[in-house]
């Protein structure tokens, strides 16, 4: 394995750090590496062509008072595949906040669990104010560029999807919204459009927009809500965007006092808003459903007069029934991070545009979340989703489940005790002939061997285990959201003789 050190972060974390989400599987990385000639167990399929990108929270400084795992600095990992070979690279996202704190050698912004008064730098709400915009939540590829984002509405940081070199922030020719962009913007492969939303504490509380295939802001509208909300995801079909008003949001009486305390309001329904993809805010139709919070949707499509929307229903959004197995000082804060605490199950809502009625059903009794699909079927009828199972009590993925939504069949693979995965992306094989014709890619963190691997599964036989295990140069910190970009969508991918040359390794 040929490894090049690209850079190092100046970290002030203690060597004996025992914070439950800065140690063990979440031990942060400080070194940026590039590697090729990676050791492979099995064989990398020759028709696996493209890059797997994964973002994660990776703190380099202690919190001002109380660290929450969503506060860490963004770090992106890329594993690229071409002609049966693989390369690896990891880089910190060069956010304004990361650079400022590197210069100061300390944390400057208050985190999710901290009082705004504790911050050295704060002005306003969210990632453009009291919190550092870590750009550590999500990553997508649009118009040939990787975009990282933050769940509390910040910038979109642009990266070269092969080298992870910083390309600055999205500006959209000066039209980037003052309210920022939330994590989980959606890319429609069929149109090349990027659909997004943002939210905040000021009326109208929610906005929705569309960026076209040429990276120009083509549409941006107000979507009025009854008050400040905390939406985390959205969905789309061929003709519609689906937004949400979930009944988990800040307690209004405390918000008026400047305290950001989120609570579930079970007396209020879940509201799902449907509007034409280029429609105005006054065209939104709201559908009511059983009270819950939806962290992630899987997909949506049109079926006659109905919008079919799939996502993960939480039976216990505050995780009150969950048990945090670590230091009980942290129990109240972290119990709602585990899938078993929130009781997340695959669910379907049918929104009838003719009658205004909502029908809903549970699609699985299994506790899963972070469902991924073949992106070529996003917004269209589909059959399969590949979701994560969770380590009890922790924000860790201990396996994956392939859900067949037509038959209800579930196919499972568990990584093994002490081994934890990332969100599993679907990589259609070159010349793919169907939805389930390709590979699954994920990164694992193995506490037993102090090692990380990139695993490649055949989508058609998940339970058989990985067809290839690619050894990475360092045990990486546990992480979540990921994406797959085919080589054909990456500028310069075929200009180099081999993938190592494409990222400057040889």
Short mmCIF file of C-alpha atoms in Angstrom, two decimals:
data_model
loop_
_atom_site.label_atom_id
_atom_site.label_comp_id
_atom_site.label_asym_id
_atom_site.label_seq_id
_atom_site.Cartn_x
_atom_site.Cartn_y
_atom_site.Cartn_z
CA UNK A 1 0.00 0.00 0.00
CA UNK A 2 1.46 3.35 -1.06
CA UNK A 3 0.37 6.09 1.36
CA UNK A 4 0.99 9.83 1.12
CA UNK A 5 0.35 12.21 4.03
CA UNK A 6 -1.54 15.21 2.67
CA UNK A 7 -1.94 17.21 5.86
CA UNK A 8 -2.54 17.18 9.60
CA UNK A 9 -5.03 19.00 11.78
CA UNK A 10 -3.78 20.73 14.90
CA UNK A 11 -5.82 18.94 17.57
CA UNK A 12 -6.17 19.94 21.22
CA UNK A 13 -8.17 16.87 22.24
CA UNK A 14 -6.63 15.05 25.24
CA UNK A 15 -4.73 11.85 24.55
CA UNK A 16 -6.79 10.06 27.22
CA UNK A 17 -10.14 11.40 25.96
CA UNK A 18 -12.96 9.25 27.36
CA UNK A 19 -15.98 11.06 25.89
CA UNK A 20 -18.29 8.30 24.55
CA UNK A 21 -18.61 10.00 21.16
CA UNK A 22 -14.94 11.04 20.81
CA UNK A 23 -13.43 7.67 21.68
CA UNK A 24 -13.80 4.04 20.69
CA UNK A 25 -15.45 3.83 17.24
CA UNK A 26 -15.63 7.66 17.16
CA UNK A 27 -11.94 8.27 17.80
CA UNK A 28 -11.29 11.30 15.57
CA UNK A 29 -8.69 11.38 12.84
CA UNK A 30 -6.19 14.19 12.49
CA UNK A 31 -4.19 13.00 9.47
CA UNK A 32 -5.26 13.42 5.84
CA UNK A 33 -4.01 10.57 3.67
CA UNK A 34 -4.00 9.44 0.07
CA UNK A 35 -3.38 5.78 -0.76
CA UNK A 36 -3.35 3.46 -3.73
CA UNK A 37 -2.32 -0.14 -4.33
CA UNK A 38 -4.68 -1.04 -1.51
CA UNK A 39 -4.74 -4.57 -0.14
CA UNK A 40 -7.83 -6.41 -1.36
CA UNK A 41 -9.38 -9.55 0.09
CA UNK A 42 -11.48 -11.10 -2.66
CA UNK A 43 -11.72 -9.30 -5.99
CA UNK A 44 -12.93 -5.84 -6.94
CA UNK A 45 -15.46 -6.25 -9.77
CA UNK A 46 -14.20 -4.85 -13.06
CA UNK A 47 -17.62 -3.28 -13.72
CA UNK A 48 -17.59 -1.27 -10.48
CA UNK A 49 -16.67 2.20 -11.72
CA UNK A 50 -16.95 5.42 -9.73
CA UNK A 51 -16.48 6.85 -6.25
CA UNK A 52 -17.99 6.23 -2.84
CA UNK A 53 -18.01 9.41 -0.74
CA UNK A 54 -18.76 9.50 2.98
CA UNK A 55 -19.01 12.52 5.31
CA UNK A 56 -18.75 12.41 9.08
CA UNK A 57 -18.30 14.49 12.24
CA UNK A 58 -14.62 14.52 13.22
CA UNK A 59 -13.82 16.97 16.07
CA UNK A 60 -10.32 18.37 16.56
CA UNK A 61 -10.93 20.56 19.64
CA UNK A 62 -12.77 19.95 22.92
CA UNK A 63 -16.19 21.56 23.18
CA UNK A 64 -16.49 24.79 25.12
CA UNK A 65 -18.58 22.95 27.73
CA UNK A 66 -20.51 19.93 26.37
CA UNK A 67 -19.76 18.01 23.19
CA UNK A 68 -22.55 16.59 21.06
CA UNK A 69 -21.61 14.15 18.27
CA UNK A 70 -23.25 16.37 15.65
CA UNK A 71 -20.78 19.20 16.46
CA UNK A 72 -17.63 17.66 14.97
CA UNK A 73 -15.79 19.06 11.98
CA UNK A 74 -16.66 17.66 8.57
CA UNK A 75 -14.33 15.05 7.09
CA UNK A 76 -14.96 13.39 3.74
CA UNK A 77 -13.60 10.00 2.74
CA UNK A 78 -13.50 8.81 -0.87
CA UNK A 79 -12.89 5.28 -2.12
CA UNK A 80 -12.67 5.18 -5.90
CA UNK A 81 -12.98 2.11 -8.13
CA UNK A 82 -11.83 1.63 -11.70
CA UNK A 83 -10.65 -1.34 -13.73
CA UNK A 84 -10.57 -3.60 -10.69
CA UNK A 85 -8.38 -1.18 -8.69
CA UNK A 86 -9.16 1.16 -5.81
CA UNK A 87 -7.78 4.33 -4.23
CA UNK A 88 -8.53 6.13 -0.96
CA UNK A 89 -8.35 9.71 0.24
CA UNK A 90 -9.67 11.66 3.26
CA UNK A 91 -9.78 15.41 3.81
CA UNK A 92 -11.23 17.83 6.31
CA UNK A 93 -13.85 20.12 4.81
CA UNK A 94 -12.15 23.51 4.82
CA UNK A 95 -15.06 25.41 6.33
CA UNK A 96 -14.70 28.94 7.64
CA UNK A 97 -15.28 27.57 11.14
CA UNK A 98 -12.66 24.84 10.84
CA UNK A 99 -10.04 27.30 9.60
CA UNK A 100 -10.86 29.86 12.31
CA UNK A 101 -10.63 27.28 15.08
CA UNK A 102 -7.37 25.87 13.67
CA UNK A 103 -5.93 29.37 13.86
CA UNK A 104 -7.28 29.91 17.40
CA UNK A 105 -6.37 26.38 18.58
CA UNK A 106 -9.71 26.10 20.36
CA UNK A 107 -13.46 25.85 19.87
CA UNK A 108 -15.10 29.20 19.16
CA UNK A 109 -18.75 28.30 18.57
CA UNK A 110 -21.35 26.78 20.90
CA UNK A 111 -22.45 23.27 20.01
CA UNK A 112 -25.88 21.70 19.90
CA UNK A 113 -25.95 20.98 23.66
CA UNK A 114 -24.34 24.26 24.74
CA UNK A 115 -25.70 27.67 25.64
CA UNK A 116 -25.14 30.39 23.02
CA UNK A 117 -23.66 32.52 25.78
CA UNK A 118 -20.70 30.13 25.98
CA UNK A 119 -19.63 30.90 22.41
CA UNK A 120 -16.74 33.16 21.56
CA UNK A 121 -18.30 33.81 18.16
CA UNK A 122 -22.06 33.96 17.69
CA UNK A 123 -24.48 36.05 15.67
CA UNK A 124 -27.97 34.81 14.91
CA UNK A 125 -29.30 31.26 14.67
CA UNK A 126 -28.05 27.98 13.32
CA UNK A 127 -25.00 27.24 11.21
CA UNK A 128 -24.79 30.85 10.07
CA UNK A 129 -24.75 32.11 13.65
CA UNK A 130 -24.55 30.49 17.07
CA UNK A 131 -23.28 27.14 15.75
CA UNK A 132 -20.22 26.44 13.67
CA UNK A 133 -21.11 25.43 10.13
CA UNK A 134 -19.18 22.15 10.25
CA UNK A 135 -20.62 20.95 6.91
CA UNK A 136 -20.38 17.48 8.42
CA UNK A 137 -23.84 15.99 7.83
CA UNK A 138 -24.31 15.02 4.21
CA UNK A 139 -22.54 14.76 0.87
CA UNK A 140 -23.97 14.62 -2.67
CA UNK A 141 -22.53 15.08 -6.16
CA UNK A 142 -24.21 17.64 -8.44
CA UNK A 143 -22.94 18.88 -11.80
CA UNK A 144 -19.72 16.93 -11.30
CA UNK A 145 -18.88 18.53 -7.93
CA UNK A 146 -19.19 17.07 -4.42
CA UNK A 147 -21.25 19.23 -2.05
CA UNK A 148 -21.13 18.91 1.74
CA UNK A 149 -23.89 20.31 3.92
CA UNK A 150 -24.96 20.82 7.55
CA UNK A 151 -28.29 19.96 9.12
CA UNK A 152 -28.78 23.45 10.57
CA UNK A 153 -28.71 25.31 7.28
CA UNK A 154 -25.31 26.59 6.27
CA UNK A 155 -23.17 26.81 3.18
CA UNK A 156 -22.67 24.15 0.54
CA UNK A 157 -18.94 23.50 0.41
CA UNK A 158 -17.68 22.34 -2.99
CA UNK A 159 -15.03 19.61 -3.32
CA UNK A 160 -13.38 17.85 -6.22
CA UNK A 161 -15.01 14.40 -5.93
CA UNK A 162 -11.73 12.63 -6.83
CA UNK A 163 -9.08 14.58 -4.93
CA UNK A 164 -11.35 16.22 -2.30
CA UNK A 165 -9.51 19.48 -3.00
CA UNK A 166 -11.60 22.48 -1.84
CA UNK A 167 -13.39 24.41 -4.59
CA UNK A 168 -14.97 27.11 -2.43
CA UNK A 169 -18.63 27.59 -1.55
CA UNK A 170 -21.66 27.40 -3.80
CA UNK A 171 -22.69 30.91 -4.84
CA UNK A 172 -25.17 30.27 -7.65
CA UNK A 173 -24.05 33.49 -9.29
CA UNK A 174 -24.79 35.49 -6.16
CA UNK A 175 -28.21 33.91 -5.62
CA UNK A 176 -27.29 31.59 -2.73
CA UNK A 177 -30.02 31.99 -0.07
CA UNK A 178 -29.31 34.15 2.96
CA UNK A 179 -30.96 31.41 5.05
CA UNK A 180 -28.46 28.83 3.77
CA UNK A 181 -29.25 25.27 2.72
CA UNK A 182 -30.10 22.35 4.98
CA UNK A 183 -28.52 18.93 4.72
CA UNK A 184 -30.16 16.38 2.42
CA UNK A 185 -30.57 18.31 -0.81
CA UNK A 186 -31.74 15.85 -3.46
CA UNK A 187 -30.21 15.21 -6.88
CA UNK A 188 -32.54 13.95 -9.61
CA UNK A 189 -30.45 11.86 -11.99
CA UNK A 190 -33.11 12.14 -14.69
CA UNK A 191 -33.08 15.95 -14.89
CA UNK A 192 -29.76 16.86 -13.29
CA UNK A 193 -31.58 19.17 -10.87
CA UNK A 194 -30.73 19.73 -7.21
CA UNK A 195 -33.78 20.20 -4.95
CA UNK A 196 -33.25 21.74 -1.50
CA UNK A 197 -34.88 23.41 1.50
CA UNK A 198 -33.89 25.56 4.44
CA UNK A 199 -35.57 26.50 7.70
CA UNK A 200 -35.21 28.99 10.53
CA UNK A 201 -36.82 30.94 13.36
CA UNK A 202 -38.20 33.80 11.26
CA UNK A 203 -41.31 33.75 9.09
CA UNK A 204 -42.13 32.08 6.78
CA UNK A 205 -39.90 29.50 8.61
CA UNK A 206 -39.29 27.32 5.52
CA UNK A 207 -38.08 27.81 1.94
CA UNK A 208 -37.77 25.45 -1.02
CA UNK A 209 -35.65 25.75 -4.13
CA UNK A 210 -34.34 24.12 -7.30
CA UNK A 211 -30.89 24.40 -8.88
CA UNK A 212 -30.77 23.37 -12.53
CA UNK A 213 -28.33 21.01 -14.24
CA UNK A 214 -26.08 23.97 -15.10
CA UNK A 215 -25.77 24.89 -11.40
CA UNK A 216 -28.01 27.96 -11.57
CA UNK A 217 -30.69 28.77 -9.02
CA UNK A 218 -33.85 28.29 -11.06
CA UNK A 219 -36.56 28.43 -8.39
CA UNK A 220 -36.83 29.60 -4.76
CA UNK A 221 -40.07 30.13 -2.82
CA UNK A 222 -41.40 30.73 0.69
CA UNK A 223 -43.29 27.85 2.33
CA UNK A 224 -45.17 29.28 5.34
CA UNK A 225 -45.36 27.14 8.49
CA UNK A 226 -47.27 27.70 11.78
CA UNK A 227 -43.97 28.37 13.57
CA UNK A 228 -40.30 27.39 13.74
CA UNK A 229 -39.74 23.73 12.93
CA UNK A 230 -36.83 21.28 12.62
CA UNK A 231 -37.24 19.43 9.31
CA UNK A 232 -34.31 17.16 8.46
CA UNK A 233 -35.12 15.66 5.07
CA UNK A 234 -37.33 15.94 1.99
CA UNK A 235 -38.36 13.79 -0.98
CA UNK A 236 -39.45 14.25 -4.58
CA UNK A 237 -41.29 12.60 -7.46
CA UNK A 238 -41.15 13.30 -11.19
CA UNK A 239 -43.50 16.28 -10.78
CA UNK A 240 -43.61 17.13 -7.07
CA UNK A 241 -41.48 17.99 -4.07
CA UNK A 242 -42.51 16.69 -0.64
CA UNK A 243 -41.70 18.78 2.43
CA UNK A 244 -42.70 18.18 6.04
CA UNK A 245 -43.89 19.77 9.26
CA UNK A 246 -43.00 17.22 11.94
CA UNK A 247 -44.29 17.67 15.52
CA UNK A 248 -40.81 17.60 17.07
CA UNK A 249 -39.60 21.17 17.44
CA UNK A 250 -38.46 23.76 19.95
CA UNK A 251 -40.73 24.42 22.92
CA UNK A 252 -42.25 27.81 22.02
CA UNK A 253 -42.33 29.15 25.60
CA UNK A 254 -38.62 28.41 26.06
CA UNK A 255 -37.71 29.63 22.60
CA UNK A 256 -39.18 32.99 23.54
CA UNK A 257 -36.60 33.06 26.37
CA UNK A 258 -33.76 32.21 23.99
CA UNK A 259 -33.56 28.53 24.98
CA UNK A 260 -33.48 25.95 22.15
CA UNK A 261 -35.11 22.89 23.73
CA UNK A 262 -36.64 20.47 21.24
CA UNK A 263 -39.59 18.34 22.30
CA UNK A 264 -41.97 15.92 20.62
CA UNK A 265 -45.59 17.15 20.54
CA UNK A 266 -47.67 13.95 20.21
CA UNK A 267 -50.93 15.91 20.19
CA UNK A 268 -50.01 17.35 16.78
CA UNK A 269 -50.11 15.37 13.52
CA UNK A 270 -47.29 14.85 11.08
CA UNK A 271 -47.96 17.15 8.12
CA UNK A 272 -46.62 16.33 4.67
CA UNK A 273 -46.57 19.11 2.10
CA UNK A 274 -46.80 18.40 -1.63
CA UNK A 275 -46.08 21.12 -4.20
CA UNK A 276 -45.17 21.13 -7.89
CA UNK A 277 -41.39 21.10 -8.32
CA UNK A 278 -41.50 24.61 -9.77
CA UNK A 279 -44.61 25.63 -7.81
CA UNK A 280 -45.20 28.53 -5.43
CA UNK A 281 -45.63 28.31 -1.69
CA UNK A 282 -49.33 28.98 -2.10
CA UNK A 283 -49.62 25.74 -4.10
CA UNK A 284 -48.53 23.47 -1.22
CA UNK A 285 -51.13 20.90 -0.22
CA UNK A 286 -50.77 19.64 3.34
CA UNK A 287 -51.70 16.08 4.30
CA UNK A 288 -52.06 15.01 7.93
CA UNK A 289 -50.80 11.67 9.25
CA UNK A 290 -50.11 9.92 12.54
CA UNK A 291 -47.89 11.91 14.86
CA UNK A 292 -44.18 11.08 14.50
CA UNK A 293 -40.82 12.52 13.56
CA UNK A 294 -39.22 11.40 10.29
CA UNK A 295 -35.46 11.75 10.27
CA UNK A 296 -35.00 10.28 6.78
CA UNK A 297 -37.22 9.53 3.83
CA UNK A 298 -36.27 6.79 1.37
CA UNK A 299 -38.06 7.67 -1.88
CA UNK A 300 -41.36 8.88 -3.35
CA UNK A 301 -43.20 8.33 -6.61
CA UNK A 302 -46.54 8.93 -8.30
CA UNK A 303 -49.16 6.20 -8.56
CA UNK A 304 -52.28 7.50 -10.30
CA UNK A 305 -53.83 10.15 -8.04
CA UNK A 306 -51.52 9.23 -5.17
CA UNK A 307 -48.08 10.24 -4.03
CA UNK A 308 -46.40 7.20 -2.47
CA UNK A 309 -43.86 8.28 0.15
CA UNK A 310 -41.58 5.91 2.07
CA UNK A 311 -39.52 6.75 5.14
CA UNK A 312 -38.79 5.75 8.71
CA UNK A 313 -41.52 6.19 11.31
CA UNK A 314 -40.33 6.81 14.87
CA UNK A 315 -42.51 5.28 17.57
CA UNK A 316 -40.47 7.03 20.27
CA UNK A 317 -38.94 10.23 18.82
CA UNK A 318 -37.44 11.31 22.15
CA UNK A 319 -35.98 7.88 22.84
CA UNK A 320 -37.56 7.72 26.26
CA UNK A 321 -37.62 3.95 26.14
CA UNK A 322 -33.99 3.75 25.05
CA UNK A 323 -31.16 2.76 27.35
CA UNK A 324 -27.74 4.36 26.95
CA UNK A 325 -25.24 1.67 28.02
CA UNK A 326 -22.32 4.03 28.62
CA UNK A 327 -21.59 6.64 31.29
CA UNK A 328 -25.01 7.61 32.65
CA UNK A 329 -23.99 11.26 32.83
CA UNK A 330 -24.69 11.27 29.11
CA UNK A 331 -27.80 9.08 29.08
CA UNK A 332 -30.45 11.77 28.66
CA UNK A 333 -28.57 13.47 25.84
CA UNK A 334 -27.70 10.39 23.81
CA UNK A 335 -30.56 7.94 24.28
CA UNK A 336 -32.43 9.44 21.32
CA UNK A 337 -29.50 8.84 18.97
CA UNK A 338 -29.95 5.07 18.85
CA UNK A 339 -32.28 3.38 16.37
CA UNK A 340 -33.72 1.13 19.08
CA UNK A 341 -34.31 4.16 21.29
CA UNK A 342 -36.28 5.97 18.58
CA UNK A 343 -37.90 2.73 17.38
CA UNK A 344 -37.43 3.48 13.68
CA UNK A 345 -39.29 1.30 11.18
CA UNK A 346 -39.86 1.49 7.43
CA UNK A 347 -43.23 3.12 6.73
CA UNK A 348 -45.36 4.18 3.76
CA UNK A 349 -47.68 7.15 3.37
CA UNK A 350 -50.11 7.40 0.43
CA UNK A 351 -51.21 10.98 -0.23
CA UNK A 352 -54.28 11.16 -2.47
CA UNK A 353 -54.24 14.36 -4.52
CA UNK A 354 -57.86 13.85 -5.61
CA UNK A 355 -59.43 13.28 -2.18
CA UNK A 356 -56.92 14.92 0.14
CA UNK A 357 -56.82 11.76 2.25
CA UNK A 358 -53.78 10.02 3.73
CA UNK A 359 -53.36 6.29 4.07
CA UNK A 360 -50.38 4.79 5.85
CA UNK A 361 -48.92 1.39 6.60
CA UNK A 362 -45.88 -0.16 8.23
CA UNK A 363 -43.66 -1.88 5.68
CA UNK A 364 -41.46 -3.74 8.14
CA UNK A 365 -41.33 -4.68 11.80
CA UNK A 366 -37.53 -4.53 11.76
CA UNK A 367 -35.76 -1.57 13.35
CA UNK A 368 -33.78 -0.02 10.52
CA UNK A 369 -32.93 3.48 9.23
CA UNK A 370 -30.70 5.32 6.75
CA UNK A 371 -32.26 3.61 3.74
CA UNK A 372 -30.46 3.97 0.41
CA UNK A 373 -31.69 3.22 -3.10
CA UNK A 374 -30.42 2.99 -6.65
CA UNK A 375 -30.37 6.72 -7.44
CA UNK A 376 -31.57 6.08 -10.97
CA UNK A 377 -34.95 5.25 -9.42
CA UNK A 378 -35.19 8.33 -7.21
CA UNK A 379 -38.60 9.91 -7.64
CA UNK A 380 -39.81 6.89 -9.63
CA UNK A 381 -41.42 3.54 -8.75
CA UNK A 382 -38.84 1.28 -7.12
CA UNK A 383 -38.62 -2.02 -5.27
CA UNK A 384 -35.53 -2.16 -3.03
CA UNK A 385 -33.98 -0.16 -0.24
CA UNK A 386 -30.83 -1.02 1.67
CA UNK A 387 -30.96 0.15 5.29
CA UNK A 388 -28.84 0.04 8.43
CA UNK A 389 -29.45 -1.86 11.65
CA UNK A 390 -28.25 -0.27 14.87
CA UNK A 391 -26.11 -1.32 17.80
CA UNK A 392 -28.48 -1.20 20.83
CA UNK A 393 -28.14 2.02 22.77
CA UNK A 394 -25.57 3.62 20.45
CA UNK A 395 -25.43 5.69 17.28
CA UNK A 396 -23.68 2.87 15.43
CA UNK A 397 -24.60 0.65 12.48
CA UNK A 398 -23.98 -3.05 13.15
CA UNK A 399 -25.34 -4.44 9.87
CA UNK A 400 -27.48 -3.89 6.82
CA UNK A 401 -30.86 -5.10 5.57
CA UNK A 402 -32.08 -5.34 2.01
CA UNK A 403 -35.83 -4.59 2.03
CA UNK A 404 -37.87 -5.98 -0.88
CA UNK A 405 -40.91 -3.70 -0.84
CA UNK A 406 -42.87 -5.89 -3.27
CA UNK A 407 -42.63 -9.14 -1.31
CA UNK A 408 -41.72 -7.92 2.18
CA UNK A 409 -38.67 -10.19 2.15
CA UNK A 410 -35.64 -9.01 4.10
CA UNK A 411 -32.07 -10.13 3.52
CA UNK A 412 -29.52 -9.36 6.24
CA UNK A 413 -25.82 -9.14 6.83
CA UNK A 414 -24.23 -8.38 10.23
CA UNK A 415 -20.71 -6.99 10.27
CA UNK A 416 -19.79 -8.87 13.45
CA UNK A 417 -19.28 -7.93 17.08
CA UNK A 418 -17.29 -4.74 17.42
CA UNK A 419 -17.52 -3.87 13.71
CA UNK A 420 -19.59 -0.89 12.59
CA UNK A 421 -20.54 0.35 9.13
CA UNK A 422 -21.47 3.55 7.36
CA UNK A 423 -24.49 4.42 5.26
CA UNK A 424 -24.44 1.92 2.38
CA UNK A 425 -24.53 3.41 -1.11
CA UNK A 426 -25.84 1.63 -4.20
CA UNK A 427 -23.40 1.48 -7.13
CA UNK A 428 -25.06 0.25 -10.34
CA UNK A 429 -22.66 -1.88 -12.35
CA UNK A 430 -21.45 -0.53 -15.71
CA UNK A 431 -24.17 -1.47 -18.20
CA UNK A 432 -26.65 -2.21 -15.42
CA UNK A 433 -29.91 -3.73 -16.66
CA UNK A 434 -32.11 -3.24 -13.61
CA UNK A 435 -32.62 -1.70 -10.21
CA UNK A 436 -30.92 -4.53 -8.32
CA UNK A 437 -28.05 -5.03 -10.75
CA UNK A 438 -24.97 -3.64 -9.06
CA UNK A 439 -23.07 -3.34 -5.81
CA UNK A 440 -23.34 -1.96 -2.30
CA UNK A 441 -20.42 -0.03 -0.86
CA UNK A 442 -19.74 0.92 2.76
CA UNK A 443 -16.83 1.68 5.10
CA UNK A 444 -16.45 -0.28 8.33
CA UNK A 445 -14.68 0.48 11.61
CA UNK A 446 -13.38 -2.68 13.28
CA UNK A 447 -12.61 -2.29 16.98
CA UNK A 448 -11.22 -5.83 17.21
CA UNK A 449 -8.40 -5.36 14.72
CA UNK A 450 -8.09 -1.55 14.95
CA UNK A 451 -8.68 -1.42 11.21
CA UNK A 452 -11.07 -0.08 8.60
CA UNK A 453 -12.14 -1.63 5.34
CA UNK A 454 -14.31 -0.67 2.42
CA UNK A 455 -16.74 -3.52 1.76
CA UNK A 456 -18.30 -4.29 -1.62
CA UNK A 457 -21.44 -6.46 -1.78
CA UNK A 458 -23.38 -7.81 -4.73
CA UNK A 459 -26.85 -6.25 -4.44
CA UNK A 460 -28.49 -9.52 -5.53
CA UNK A 461 -27.01 -11.58 -2.68
CA UNK A 462 -26.33 -9.39 0.32
CA UNK A 463 -26.44 -12.22 2.86
CA UNK A 464 -23.50 -13.92 1.15
CA UNK A 465 -21.24 -11.18 2.46
CA UNK A 466 -18.82 -8.89 0.65
CA UNK A 467 -17.22 -9.89 -2.64
CA UNK A 468 -14.30 -7.59 -1.84
CA UNK A 469 -12.79 -6.06 1.30
CA UNK A 470 -10.40 -3.19 0.66
CA UNK A 471 -8.02 -2.40 3.53
CA UNK A 472 -7.77 1.32 4.31
CA UNK A 473 -4.57 2.94 5.64
CA UNK A 474 -6.06 3.93 9.01
CA UNK A 475 -8.98 2.96 11.21
CA UNK A 476 -11.49 5.68 10.36
CA UNK A 477 -13.93 7.33 12.72
CA UNK A 478 -17.46 5.92 12.57
CA UNK A 479 -19.68 7.87 10.19
CA UNK A 480 -23.04 8.07 8.52
CA UNK A 481 -24.14 9.73 5.29
CA UNK A 482 -22.68 8.76 1.95
CA UNK A 483 -23.27 8.86 -1.78
CA UNK A 484 -22.16 7.11 -4.96
CA UNK A 485 -21.13 8.88 -8.15
CA UNK A 486 -20.52 6.84 -11.32
CA UNK A 487 -17.29 7.47 -13.17
CA UNK A 488 -19.16 8.74 -16.19
CA UNK A 489 -20.48 11.67 -14.12
CA UNK A 490 -17.02 12.76 -12.95
CA UNK A 491 -14.99 15.26 -15.01
CA UNK A 492 -11.53 13.95 -15.75
CA UNK A 493 -12.29 10.40 -14.65
CA UNK A 494 -11.20 8.85 -17.95
CA UNK A 495 -8.49 11.39 -18.74
CA UNK A 496 -5.98 9.54 -16.54
CA UNK A 497 -4.40 6.18 -17.25
CA UNK A 498 -5.52 4.76 -13.90
CA UNK A 499 -7.46 5.95 -10.82
CA UNK A 500 -4.28 6.55 -8.83
CA UNK A 501 -3.15 9.09 -11.44
CA UNK A 502 -6.61 10.70 -11.37
CA UNK A 503 -6.03 11.74 -7.75
CA UNK A 504 -2.38 12.61 -8.13
CA UNK A 505 -0.95 9.51 -6.48
CA UNK A 506 1.31 8.46 -9.32
#
